Amino acid sequence: DTGVSQNPRHKITKRGQNVTFRCDPISEHNRLYWYRQTLGQGPEFLTYFQNEAQLEKSRLLSDRFSAERPKGSFSTLEIQRTEQGDSAMYLCASSFPGGSYNEQFFGPGTRLTVL
Amino acid sequence: SQQGEEDPQALSIQEGENATMNCSYKTSINNLQWYRQNSGRGLVHLILIRSNEREKHSGRLRVTLDTSKKSSSLLITASRAADTASYFCATDAMATGNQFYFGTGTSLTVIP
């Protein structure tokens, strides 16, 4: 399967714990995006990378959130000191210049539940 | 914050009927896209329309864009049960072209 993959698919944690999610984009897609989606809402942009450079971050991304893409391939999203309000689906997407970066290919998401 | 808002929030139709959903957005855009989301396949890109285009077709999908009203519509003709999903519009604001803003979605149910 050459689609975007995300791990884990589900994560349950206690408030105050740190969690890390991984996203593997489609190979040769040099842009990678992170979104957060809560029930009944559309995805909200968090941040995006072009290769290994993190080019934009949403104001939604508090200091407790950090994302990396060290080698320009997979990316990780870490949430420190989780809060119940962090419970959501975290989506990763990738895109490529051949599609003018417009069409994003989404992964299945990681569902985070903070107890 | 959400850039766009879909209308209606929920729509239920019989198989074979047409479904129309609308999207309104707030700021000037470069292009507008529609995505479908269901539990089986996640978010899937359907169609893109550029700000200088007024109408676009893809199979059973027809998208219109009215930049003066900052609105778009998605028409699905001859609906099928498999079209049951949530539909989102996504825009890239001209000011921040690399950020994509999704609307709140329309939940479509097609009854066989």
Coordinates of C-alpha atoms in Angstrom, one line a residue:
Chain A
D1 CA 0.0 0.0 0.0
T2 CA 1.5 3.3 -1.1
G3 CA -0.9 5.6 0.7
V4 CA -0.3 7.8 3.7
S5 CA 0.1 5.7 6.9
Q6 CA -0.3 6.9 10.5
N7 CA 0.6 5.1 13.7
P8 CA -0.9 4.4 16.1
R9 CA -4.5 4.4 14.9
H10 CA -5.8 4.8 18.4
K11 CA -4.2 6.2 21.6
I12 CA -5.7 6.4 25.0
T13 CA -3.7 8.3 27.6
K14 CA -4.1 10.0 30.9
R15 CA -4.1 13.7 31.3
G16 CA -0.6 15.0 31.8
Q17 CA 1.1 12.3 29.8
N18 CA 3.1 12.9 26.6
V19 CA 2.1 11.2 23.4
T20 CA 3.8 10.9 20.0
F21 CA 2.2 10.1 16.7
R22 CA 3.9 9.1 13.5
C23 CA 3.0 9.8 9.8
D24 CA 4.6 8.2 6.8
P25 CA 3.7 10.2 3.7
I26 CA 3.5 8.9 0.2
S27 CA 7.1 8.6 -1.0
E28 CA 8.3 11.5 -3.1
H29 CA 5.6 13.8 -1.6
N30 CA 7.7 16.6 -0.3
R31 CA 4.9 18.4 1.6
L32 CA 3.4 17.0 4.7
Y33 CA 0.5 18.5 6.8
W34 CA -0.9 17.9 10.2
Y35 CA -4.6 18.6 11.0
R36 CA -6.8 18.1 14.0
Q37 CA -10.4 17.1 13.7
T38 CA -13.0 17.0 16.4
L39 CA -16.4 15.4 16.2
G40 CA -18.8 17.2 13.9
Q41 CA -16.1 19.6 12.6
G42 CA -13.8 19.8 9.6
P43 CA -10.1 19.3 9.9
E44 CA -8.2 22.2 11.4
F45 CA -4.8 23.0 10.0
L46 CA -1.9 22.7 12.5
T47 CA 1.3 22.8 10.6
Y48 CA 3.1 21.8 7.4
F49 CA 6.5 20.8 6.2
Q50 CA 8.2 21.2 2.9
N51 CA 10.9 18.5 3.0
E52 CA 12.4 18.8 6.5
A53 CA 11.5 22.5 6.9
Q54 CA 8.5 23.4 9.0
L55 CA 7.2 26.4 7.1
E56 CA 3.9 27.3 8.8
K57 CA 2.3 26.7 12.2
S58 CA -1.2 27.5 13.2
R59 CA -2.0 29.7 16.2
L60 CA -3.9 26.6 17.4
L61 CA -0.5 24.9 17.9
S62 CA 0.3 25.6 21.5
D63 CA 3.7 25.3 23.0
R64 CA 2.8 21.8 24.1
F65 CA 2.7 20.6 20.5
S66 CA 5.8 20.0 18.5
A67 CA 6.2 18.4 15.1
E68 CA 9.3 17.2 13.3
R69 CA 10.3 15.8 10.0
P70 CA 14.0 15.2 10.4
K71 CA 14.9 13.6 7.1
G72 CA 12.1 15.0 5.0
S73 CA 10.3 11.7 5.0
F74 CA 8.2 10.6 8.0
S75 CA 7.0 13.1 10.6
T76 CA 6.2 13.0 14.2
L77 CA 3.7 15.0 16.2
E78 CA 4.3 15.2 20.0
I79 CA 1.8 16.5 22.5
Q80 CA 3.3 17.2 25.9
R81 CA 1.3 17.3 29.2
T82 CA -1.9 16.2 27.4
E83 CA -5.2 17.8 28.4
Q84 CA -8.7 16.5 27.9
G85 CA -9.3 19.1 25.2
D86 CA -6.6 17.5 23.1
S87 CA -8.9 14.5 22.5
A88 CA -9.4 14.5 18.7
M89 CA -8.5 12.8 15.5
Y90 CA -5.1 13.8 14.3
L91 CA -4.8 13.6 10.5
C92 CA -1.7 13.7 8.4
A93 CA -1.7 14.5 4.6
S94 CA 0.9 14.8 2.0
S95 CA 1.1 16.4 -1.4
F96 CA 3.5 16.9 -4.3
P97 CA 4.5 19.7 -6.7
G98 CA 3.2 17.8 -9.7
G99 CA -0.3 18.4 -8.4
S100 CA 0.6 22.0 -7.5
Y101 CA 0.4 20.9 -3.9
N102 CA -3.3 21.3 -4.0
E103 CA -4.5 17.8 -3.8
Q104 CA -3.8 16.4 -0.4
F105 CA -3.7 12.7 0.3
F106 CA -4.8 11.9 3.8
G107 CA -3.9 9.1 6.1
P108 CA -6.5 7.3 8.2
G109 CA -5.7 9.4 11.3
T110 CA -4.8 8.7 14.9
R111 CA -7.6 9.0 17.4
L112 CA -6.4 10.4 20.7
T113 CA -8.5 10.0 23.8
V114 CA -7.3 11.8 26.9
L115 CA -8.8 10.6 30.1
Chain B
S1 CA -10.8 28.6 13.1
Q2 CA -12.9 27.3 10.2
Q3 CA -12.7 29.4 7.0
G4 CA -15.8 27.8 5.4
E5 CA -19.2 26.7 6.3
E6 CA -21.2 24.1 4.5
D7 CA -25.0 24.2 4.2
P8 CA -27.0 22.2 4.9
Q9 CA -25.4 20.5 7.9
A10 CA -27.2 17.3 7.0
L11 CA -29.0 16.0 3.9
S12 CA -31.0 12.8 3.4
I13 CA -32.1 11.8 -0.1
Q14 CA -33.3 8.7 -2.0
E15 CA -30.9 6.8 -4.2
G16 CA -31.1 8.3 -7.7
E17 CA -31.9 11.8 -6.6
N18 CA -29.5 14.7 -6.9
A19 CA -27.7 16.2 -3.9
T20 CA -26.7 19.8 -3.6
M21 CA -24.5 21.2 -0.9
N22 CA -23.2 24.7 -0.5
C23 CA -20.0 26.2 0.9
S24 CA -19.4 29.8 2.0
Y25 CA -16.0 31.2 2.9
K26 CA -14.7 34.3 4.3
T27 CA -11.5 35.6 2.5
S28 CA -10.2 35.7 -1.1
I29 CA -8.9 32.4 -2.3
N30 CA -6.7 30.9 -4.9
N31 CA -8.8 27.8 -5.3
L32 CA -11.5 25.7 -3.6
Q33 CA -11.6 22.0 -3.2
W34 CA -14.2 19.5 -2.2
Y35 CA -13.3 16.4 -0.1
R36 CA -15.4 13.4 1.0
Q37 CA -14.9 11.7 4.3
N38 CA -16.4 8.3 5.4
S39 CA -15.4 5.9 8.0
G40 CA -14.1 3.4 5.4
R41 CA -11.7 5.5 3.4
G42 CA -11.0 8.7 5.4
L43 CA -10.7 12.0 3.6
V44 CA -10.6 11.8 -0.2
H45 CA -10.0 14.6 -2.7
L46 CA -12.9 15.0 -5.1
I47 CA -12.4 18.1 -7.3
L48 CA -10.6 21.4 -7.4
I49 CA -11.9 24.7 -8.9
R50 CA -9.6 27.7 -9.3
S51 CA -10.7 31.2 -8.5
N52 CA -10.8 32.2 -12.1
E53 CA -13.2 29.3 -13.0
R54 CA -16.9 29.3 -12.6
E55 CA -17.9 25.7 -13.1
K56 CA -16.2 22.3 -13.3
H57 CA -17.4 18.8 -13.9
S58 CA -16.0 15.4 -12.9
G59 CA -18.1 12.4 -13.5
R60 CA -21.3 12.8 -11.5
L61 CA -19.9 15.9 -9.7
R62 CA -20.5 19.5 -10.7
V63 CA -18.9 22.3 -8.8
T64 CA -19.7 26.0 -9.2
L65 CA -17.8 28.9 -7.7
D66 CA -19.0 32.5 -7.2
T67 CA -16.1 34.5 -5.9
S68 CA -18.2 37.7 -5.7
K69 CA -20.5 35.9 -3.2
K70 CA -17.6 33.8 -1.7
S71 CA -19.6 30.7 -2.2
S72 CA -19.4 27.3 -4.0
S73 CA -21.8 24.5 -4.6
L74 CA -21.3 20.8 -5.1
L75 CA -23.9 18.8 -7.0
I76 CA -23.9 15.1 -7.0
T77 CA -26.2 13.7 -9.7
A78 CA -27.9 10.3 -9.7
S79 CA -26.8 9.6 -6.1
R80 CA -25.9 6.1 -4.9
A81 CA -25.8 4.6 -1.5
A82 CA -22.0 4.6 -1.7
D83 CA -22.1 8.5 -1.8
T84 CA -23.2 8.5 1.9
A85 CA -20.4 10.4 3.6
S86 CA -19.5 13.9 4.9
Y87 CA -18.5 16.4 2.3
F88 CA -16.1 19.3 3.1
C89 CA -15.0 22.3 1.1
A90 CA -11.4 23.4 1.6
T91 CA -9.9 26.8 0.6
D92 CA -6.5 28.3 0.6
A93 CA -6.7 31.9 1.6
M94 CA -4.7 34.2 -0.7
A95 CA -3.0 35.7 2.3
T96 CA -1.7 32.3 3.5
G97 CA -1.7 30.2 0.4
N98 CA -0.1 27.2 1.9
Q99 CA -2.7 26.7 4.6
F100 CA -5.9 24.9 3.8
Y101 CA -9.0 25.7 5.6
F102 CA -11.8 23.2 5.8
G103 CA -15.5 23.9 6.4
T104 CA -17.7 22.3 8.9
G105 CA -19.1 19.7 6.5
T106 CA -22.4 18.4 5.1
S107 CA -23.4 14.9 6.2
L108 CA -25.1 13.2 3.2
T109 CA -27.2 10.1 3.6
V110 CA -28.4 8.3 0.5
I111 CA -31.2 5.9 1.2
P112 CA -31.2 2.8 -1.0

